[in-house]
Amino acid sequence: MRLDIKSTNPTSTPSIPSSPNDSISNALDKPRRGKRIATWMLFIVILVVCSLYIDVTPYQLFVGLPEMGVLLKEMFPPDWSYLPTIWAPTLQTIKIAVAGTILGAIPAIPAALFSANNITPFKSVSLPIRTLLNLVRTVPDLLFAAVFVAVFGIGPFAGMLALLFFSFGIIAKLTYETVEAIDPGPLEAMTAVGATRIQLIVFGVIPQALPAFISYLLYTFEINIRAATVLGFVGAGGIGLLLNQSLGLFRYDRAATIIILTLAVVLIIDNASTRIRRKLL
Amino acid sequence: MSRVHHLRKWMIALFILVIFIWSMLGLDYQGFQSTSKVVSLSILKGFMHPDWAYVYLPEGEDLLRELLETLVISILGTFVSAILCIPFAFWAAANMSRLRVFPGVGKFTLSVIRVFPEMIVAILFIKAVGPGSFAGVLALGVHSIGMLAKLFSETIEGVDPGPQEALIACGANKLQIIRFAVIPQVIPQILSYTLYRFEINIRSATTLGLVGAGGIGTPLIFALQVRNWNRVGVILLGIVLLVVITDFISSRLRRKII
């Protein structure tokens, strides 16, 4: 049985053969099919060139896979006696994430208000702030952490600062988009009765934007808690430092304990945060 | 009624404040060294005068080549995960099997993969296959499965059941249904999600080198360790440019696809 369906048309049901339309659509399809094949060929060539360039070939995978198996075998059973030792660094990881998120959210509020076009009608103010936010968001948090470790020394403070910058960028962006989308009705009514700009923000903007803002705060916290678990790799505090040490000493059973605890913490916080966010919106 | 509501609001605010103070007290501020002001100034000076000579060195190991390696790692990592996640996506899609449990287990597996930070995956792969770009490609490939397969499975769940039913009616088998009724409907959305993941992966790829998994992160961490701020400045500039340019191209492509 031959199935006669044009894969380019997403919603096509099996077409009725022998209709005059069939030959027309075939003729129309021909150049498109050529273009499609050319696109795929280009794609494959790019992939092959890429894999040759950095010397990544399936052969290496076959060599590396048994090593992976050995590693996983050494991880089990995990060393549960290590759990009391890693409890304090895990709490520190959570603290880094909480402090970084909240401290980043505070400057994000004025930044969001100044870059929202309906609150700040001056392009000369909003444009530079938006550009700054875009720049901050292009730098991954771990790079921030690596730089701050060099400035402030090894420790959780550098990690907290890195998360602060990251949270600032993401919360401010999401919030100003929300502020721009709020209902203009109350704002107009308040302007009509002569409210000042501060009153406008406190009684018109904040009540409308607050649930979304808290939801973004929690969302960023979820991202930050994941980021905080690996900040230790560059020396910025948290559980990552111990994980790096255990791996360096080939104590894979301890590494497994750390990874399992981290996963549990992340899963619990994710679940709680998602539930609160669903309630908010 | 409104007083109860008010009380609850204040309780929540108080709770957040307590958590915040608790978290702030836990962090030691020995980080505020007396040297940090001097260091900050020298960093600023380094950023003002980037090490332009590092952009291209004839003997290799320069900024352009490292950035190219980062780009290649994220392309290959995205490709690997886009291939690997297809079976996971069909596994987790609720409309692809009659059992209720089977997709549920698939969804749980994906959320477990998602909570694994990619740095941890990268370190495990470095231990297994040695440091280098290969570990980075594998780390991105495996970590991205979690998110991509979830998005793919949601796309599959949203397909129009009409073509499927028509194919079943004329006696097509399971593979034929997937090939001719499901895949044509989901391809544009899947391509768009893959490009989106590529944008995320290029950011991750810049950090993979910090732990030794190839790319621009490795020279960055070396430059940070020897406090060569001019070089740090030019590398960070290169990273920002790379991310901005790939984001621009990728979002253009995504808009064209959908």
Short mmCIF file of C-alpha atoms in Angstrom, two decimals, chain A:
data_model
loop_
_atom_site.label_atom_id
_atom_site.label_comp_id
_atom_site.label_asym_id
_atom_site.label_seq_id
_atom_site.Cartn_x
_atom_site.Cartn_y
_atom_site.Cartn_z
CA MET A 1 0.00 0.00 0.00
CA ARG A 2 1.34 3.39 -0.93
CA LEU A 3 0.48 6.37 1.20
CA ASP A 4 -0.04 9.41 -0.90
CA ILE A 5 0.41 12.31 1.44
CA LYS A 6 2.41 15.45 0.97
CA SER A 7 4.61 15.77 3.99
CA THR A 8 4.96 19.48 3.38
CA ASN A 9 1.30 20.12 4.14
CA PRO A 10 0.78 19.64 7.84
CA THR A 11 -2.96 19.28 7.94
CA SER A 12 -3.47 17.29 4.76
CA THR A 13 -5.71 14.30 4.99
CA PRO A 14 -5.04 11.55 2.45
CA SER A 15 -5.72 13.24 -0.86
CA ILE A 16 -8.06 11.80 -3.42
CA PRO A 17 -5.93 10.44 -6.24
CA SER A 18 -6.60 11.03 -9.94
CA SER A 19 -7.98 14.50 -9.38
CA PRO A 20 -6.58 17.19 -11.70
CA ASN A 21 -5.24 19.02 -8.64
CA ASP A 22 -2.81 16.22 -8.01
CA SER A 23 -0.54 16.92 -10.96
CA ILE A 24 -0.62 20.64 -10.24
CA SER A 25 0.45 20.16 -6.65
CA ASN A 26 3.17 17.78 -7.83
CA ALA A 27 4.52 20.39 -10.19
CA LEU A 28 4.40 22.97 -7.45
CA ASP A 29 6.16 20.63 -5.07
CA LYS A 30 9.15 19.91 -7.23
CA PRO A 31 11.25 23.04 -6.66
CA ARG A 32 10.29 22.96 -2.99
CA ARG A 33 11.46 19.40 -2.65
CA GLY A 34 14.77 20.31 -4.29
CA LYS A 35 15.19 23.16 -1.85
CA ARG A 36 14.39 20.89 1.04
CA ILE A 37 16.91 18.27 -0.02
CA ALA A 38 19.52 21.01 -0.48
CA THR A 39 18.81 22.32 3.04
CA TRP A 40 19.23 18.88 4.57
CA MET A 41 22.44 18.27 2.60
CA LEU A 42 23.85 21.60 3.81
CA PHE A 43 22.89 20.69 7.34
CA ILE A 44 24.62 17.31 7.14
CA VAL A 45 27.76 18.86 5.64
CA ILE A 46 27.85 21.41 8.49
CA LEU A 47 27.51 18.62 11.04
CA VAL A 48 30.30 16.53 9.50
CA VAL A 49 32.63 19.52 9.25
CA CYS A 50 31.84 20.42 12.85
CA SER A 51 32.49 16.97 14.20
CA LEU A 52 35.76 16.70 12.27
CA TYR A 53 36.82 20.16 13.46
CA ILE A 54 36.67 19.37 17.16
CA ASP A 55 37.43 15.68 16.66
CA VAL A 56 34.12 14.36 18.00
CA THR A 57 33.28 11.09 16.30
CA PRO A 58 31.02 8.15 17.12
CA TYR A 59 34.19 6.08 17.50
CA GLN A 60 35.10 8.06 20.62
CA LEU A 61 31.70 7.36 22.06
CA PHE A 62 32.23 3.60 21.73
CA VAL A 63 35.60 3.93 23.46
CA GLY A 64 34.18 6.15 26.19
CA LEU A 65 30.98 4.26 26.99
CA PRO A 66 32.61 1.41 28.98
CA GLU A 67 34.41 4.02 31.09
CA MET A 68 31.05 5.57 31.81
CA GLY A 69 29.74 2.20 32.94
CA VAL A 70 32.68 1.76 35.33
CA LEU A 71 32.02 5.21 36.76
CA LEU A 72 28.36 4.49 37.37
CA LYS A 73 29.19 1.13 38.97
CA GLU A 74 31.55 2.82 41.42
CA MET A 75 28.86 5.30 42.37
CA PHE A 76 26.67 2.60 43.84
CA PRO A 77 26.03 2.09 46.65
CA PRO A 78 26.24 5.78 47.66
CA ASP A 79 28.14 6.57 50.86
CA TRP A 80 25.27 7.56 53.16
CA SER A 81 27.61 8.17 56.11
CA TYR A 82 28.73 11.28 54.25
CA LEU A 83 25.28 12.84 54.58
CA PRO A 84 25.85 14.75 57.90
CA THR A 85 28.98 16.38 56.43
CA ILE A 86 27.22 17.73 53.37
CA TRP A 87 24.17 19.02 55.20
CA ALA A 88 25.69 22.43 56.02
CA PRO A 89 26.99 23.12 52.47
CA THR A 90 23.55 22.19 51.10
CA LEU A 91 21.93 24.76 53.40
CA GLN A 92 24.54 27.27 52.25
CA THR A 93 23.60 26.54 48.65
CA ILE A 94 19.97 27.35 49.43
CA LYS A 95 21.01 30.51 51.26
CA ILE A 96 23.08 31.69 48.30
CA ALA A 97 20.11 31.18 45.99
CA VAL A 98 17.63 32.95 48.33
CA ALA A 99 19.87 35.94 49.01
CA GLY A 100 20.90 36.29 45.36
CA THR A 101 17.33 36.13 44.10
CA ILE A 102 15.88 38.64 46.59
CA LEU A 103 18.78 41.08 46.38
CA GLY A 104 18.56 40.91 42.59
CA ALA A 105 14.80 41.47 42.64
CA ILE A 106 15.02 44.72 44.66
CA PRO A 107 16.95 46.78 42.05
CA ALA A 108 14.89 45.02 39.35
CA ILE A 109 11.77 46.94 40.44
CA PRO A 110 13.01 50.47 39.60
CA ALA A 111 14.79 49.11 36.51
CA ALA A 112 11.53 47.57 35.29
CA LEU A 113 9.56 50.76 35.97
CA PHE A 114 12.13 52.89 34.18
CA SER A 115 12.21 50.68 31.11
CA ALA A 116 8.43 50.24 30.75
CA ASN A 117 7.22 52.59 28.02
CA ASN A 118 3.83 53.29 29.62
CA ILE A 119 5.37 54.44 32.92
CA THR A 120 8.50 56.16 31.61
CA PRO A 121 7.65 57.82 28.31
CA PHE A 122 11.22 59.02 27.77
CA LYS A 123 13.08 56.83 25.31
CA SER A 124 16.36 58.34 26.50
CA VAL A 125 15.82 56.69 29.90
CA SER A 126 14.28 53.38 28.93
CA LEU A 127 16.59 52.52 26.05
CA PRO A 128 19.90 52.54 27.97
CA ILE A 129 18.36 50.49 30.79
CA ARG A 130 16.97 47.95 28.36
CA THR A 131 20.33 47.66 26.65
CA LEU A 132 21.99 47.12 30.02
CA LEU A 133 19.45 44.40 30.88
CA ASN A 134 20.07 42.68 27.53
CA LEU A 135 23.82 42.77 28.14
CA VAL A 136 23.49 41.36 31.66
CA ARG A 137 21.34 38.51 30.35
CA THR A 138 23.87 37.41 27.72
CA VAL A 139 26.47 36.56 30.37
CA PRO A 140 25.84 33.14 31.97
CA ASP A 141 25.76 33.10 35.80
CA LEU A 142 28.78 30.85 36.08
CA LEU A 143 30.91 33.38 34.18
CA PHE A 144 29.77 36.09 36.60
CA ALA A 145 30.73 33.76 39.43
CA ALA A 146 34.19 33.11 37.99
CA VAL A 147 34.84 36.84 37.67
CA PHE A 148 33.51 37.66 41.17
CA VAL A 149 35.62 34.90 42.71
CA ALA A 150 38.65 36.63 41.22
CA VAL A 151 37.55 39.96 42.71
CA PHE A 152 36.17 39.06 46.14
CA GLY A 153 37.99 35.83 46.77
CA ILE A 154 36.73 32.27 47.10
CA GLY A 155 33.51 31.94 49.08
CA PRO A 156 29.71 32.13 48.98
CA PHE A 157 29.72 35.92 48.70
CA ALA A 158 30.99 35.76 45.12
CA GLY A 159 28.30 33.21 44.27
CA MET A 160 25.61 35.37 45.81
CA LEU A 161 26.76 38.37 43.77
CA ALA A 162 26.75 36.31 40.56
CA LEU A 163 23.17 35.20 41.17
CA LEU A 164 22.23 38.77 42.10
CA PHE A 165 23.29 40.06 38.68
CA PHE A 166 21.68 37.18 36.86
CA SER A 167 18.36 37.55 38.76
CA PHE A 168 18.36 41.29 38.24
CA GLY A 169 18.59 40.87 34.46
CA ILE A 170 15.90 38.25 34.13
CA ILE A 171 13.38 39.62 36.69
CA ALA A 172 13.63 43.18 35.41
CA LYS A 173 13.02 42.06 31.83
CA LEU A 174 10.02 39.86 32.61
CA THR A 175 8.54 42.51 34.92
CA TYR A 176 8.78 45.42 32.50
CA GLU A 177 7.03 43.32 29.88
CA THR A 178 4.23 42.70 32.39
CA VAL A 179 4.05 46.37 33.39
CA GLU A 180 3.70 47.33 29.74
CA ALA A 181 0.79 44.94 29.38
CA ILE A 182 -1.26 46.15 32.38
CA ASP A 183 -4.74 47.55 31.98
CA PRO A 184 -4.40 51.33 31.27
CA GLY A 185 -7.90 52.11 32.63
CA PRO A 186 -7.01 52.67 36.32
CA LEU A 187 -3.93 54.69 35.31
CA GLU A 188 -6.02 57.02 33.14
CA ALA A 189 -8.64 57.40 35.87
CA MET A 190 -5.96 58.33 38.40
CA THR A 191 -4.28 60.78 36.02
CA ALA A 192 -7.69 62.38 35.47
CA VAL A 193 -8.15 63.03 39.20
CA GLY A 194 -4.64 64.44 39.45
CA ALA A 195 -2.54 61.68 40.98
CA THR A 196 1.22 62.14 41.09
CA ARG A 197 3.55 59.72 39.38
CA ILE A 198 4.42 58.01 42.69
CA GLN A 199 0.73 57.58 43.54
CA LEU A 200 0.17 56.24 40.06
CA ILE A 201 2.83 53.58 40.57
CA VAL A 202 1.79 52.63 44.11
CA PHE A 203 -1.97 52.43 43.51
CA GLY A 204 -2.18 51.75 39.77
CA VAL A 205 0.81 49.68 38.70
CA ILE A 206 1.88 47.66 41.73
CA PRO A 207 -1.49 46.02 42.50
CA GLN A 208 -1.72 44.85 38.89
CA ALA A 209 1.86 43.69 38.46
CA LEU A 210 2.56 42.20 41.90
CA PRO A 211 1.32 38.63 41.33
CA ALA A 212 3.34 38.34 38.12
CA PHE A 213 6.38 39.84 39.83
CA ILE A 214 6.26 37.29 42.66
CA SER A 215 5.77 34.52 40.15
CA TYR A 216 8.91 35.65 38.24
CA LEU A 217 10.77 35.85 41.54
CA LEU A 218 9.94 32.22 42.29
CA TYR A 219 10.77 31.15 38.75
CA THR A 220 14.17 32.84 38.99
CA PHE A 221 14.67 31.20 42.38
CA GLU A 222 14.14 27.80 40.74
CA ILE A 223 16.81 28.60 38.17
CA ASN A 224 19.14 29.98 40.83
CA ILE A 225 18.93 26.96 43.07
CA ARG A 226 20.15 24.83 40.16
CA ALA A 227 22.88 27.32 39.38
CA ALA A 228 23.92 27.50 43.06
CA THR A 229 24.59 23.75 43.15
CA VAL A 230 27.36 24.16 40.57
CA LEU A 231 28.78 27.53 41.67
CA GLY A 232 31.29 25.65 43.83
CA PHE A 233 33.07 24.38 40.71
CA VAL A 234 34.54 27.84 40.24
CA GLY A 235 34.99 28.40 43.99
CA ALA A 236 31.87 30.44 44.63
CA GLY A 237 30.54 28.44 47.60
CA GLY A 238 27.84 25.86 48.05
CA ILE A 239 27.72 22.12 47.59
CA GLY A 240 29.60 22.17 44.25
CA LEU A 241 32.93 22.57 46.01
CA LEU A 242 32.50 19.28 47.90
CA LEU A 243 31.29 17.53 44.77
CA ASN A 244 34.37 18.69 42.91
CA GLN A 245 36.59 17.49 45.76
CA SER A 246 34.96 14.06 45.97
CA LEU A 247 35.30 13.60 42.23
CA GLY A 248 38.92 14.73 42.39
CA LEU A 249 39.66 12.15 45.10
CA PHE A 250 37.84 9.47 43.05
CA ARG A 251 35.29 9.03 45.86
CA TYR A 252 32.45 8.38 43.46
CA ASP A 253 30.26 6.93 46.22
CA ARG A 254 30.41 10.27 48.04
CA ALA A 255 29.79 12.14 44.79
CA ALA A 256 26.69 9.99 44.29
CA THR A 257 25.40 10.98 47.76
CA ILE A 258 25.89 14.65 46.98
CA ILE A 259 24.21 14.36 43.59
CA ILE A 260 21.21 12.50 45.03
CA LEU A 261 20.77 15.03 47.85
CA THR A 262 21.06 17.91 45.37
CA LEU A 263 18.47 16.36 43.09
CA ALA A 264 16.11 15.85 46.02
CA VAL A 265 16.46 19.47 47.16
CA VAL A 266 15.95 20.81 43.64
CA LEU A 267 12.91 18.59 43.04
CA ILE A 268 11.27 19.61 46.33
CA ILE A 269 11.85 23.32 45.80
CA ASP A 270 10.74 23.11 42.17
CA ASN A 271 7.52 21.40 43.14
CA ALA A 272 6.69 23.82 45.94
CA SER A 273 7.50 26.85 43.80
CA THR A 274 5.51 25.62 40.80
CA ARG A 275 2.51 25.02 43.06
CA ILE A 276 2.68 28.54 44.54
CA ARG A 277 3.11 30.06 41.08
CA ARG A 278 0.05 28.25 39.77
CA LYS A 279 -1.96 29.62 42.68
CA LEU A 280 -0.73 33.17 42.07
CA LEU A 281 -1.65 33.46 38.41
#
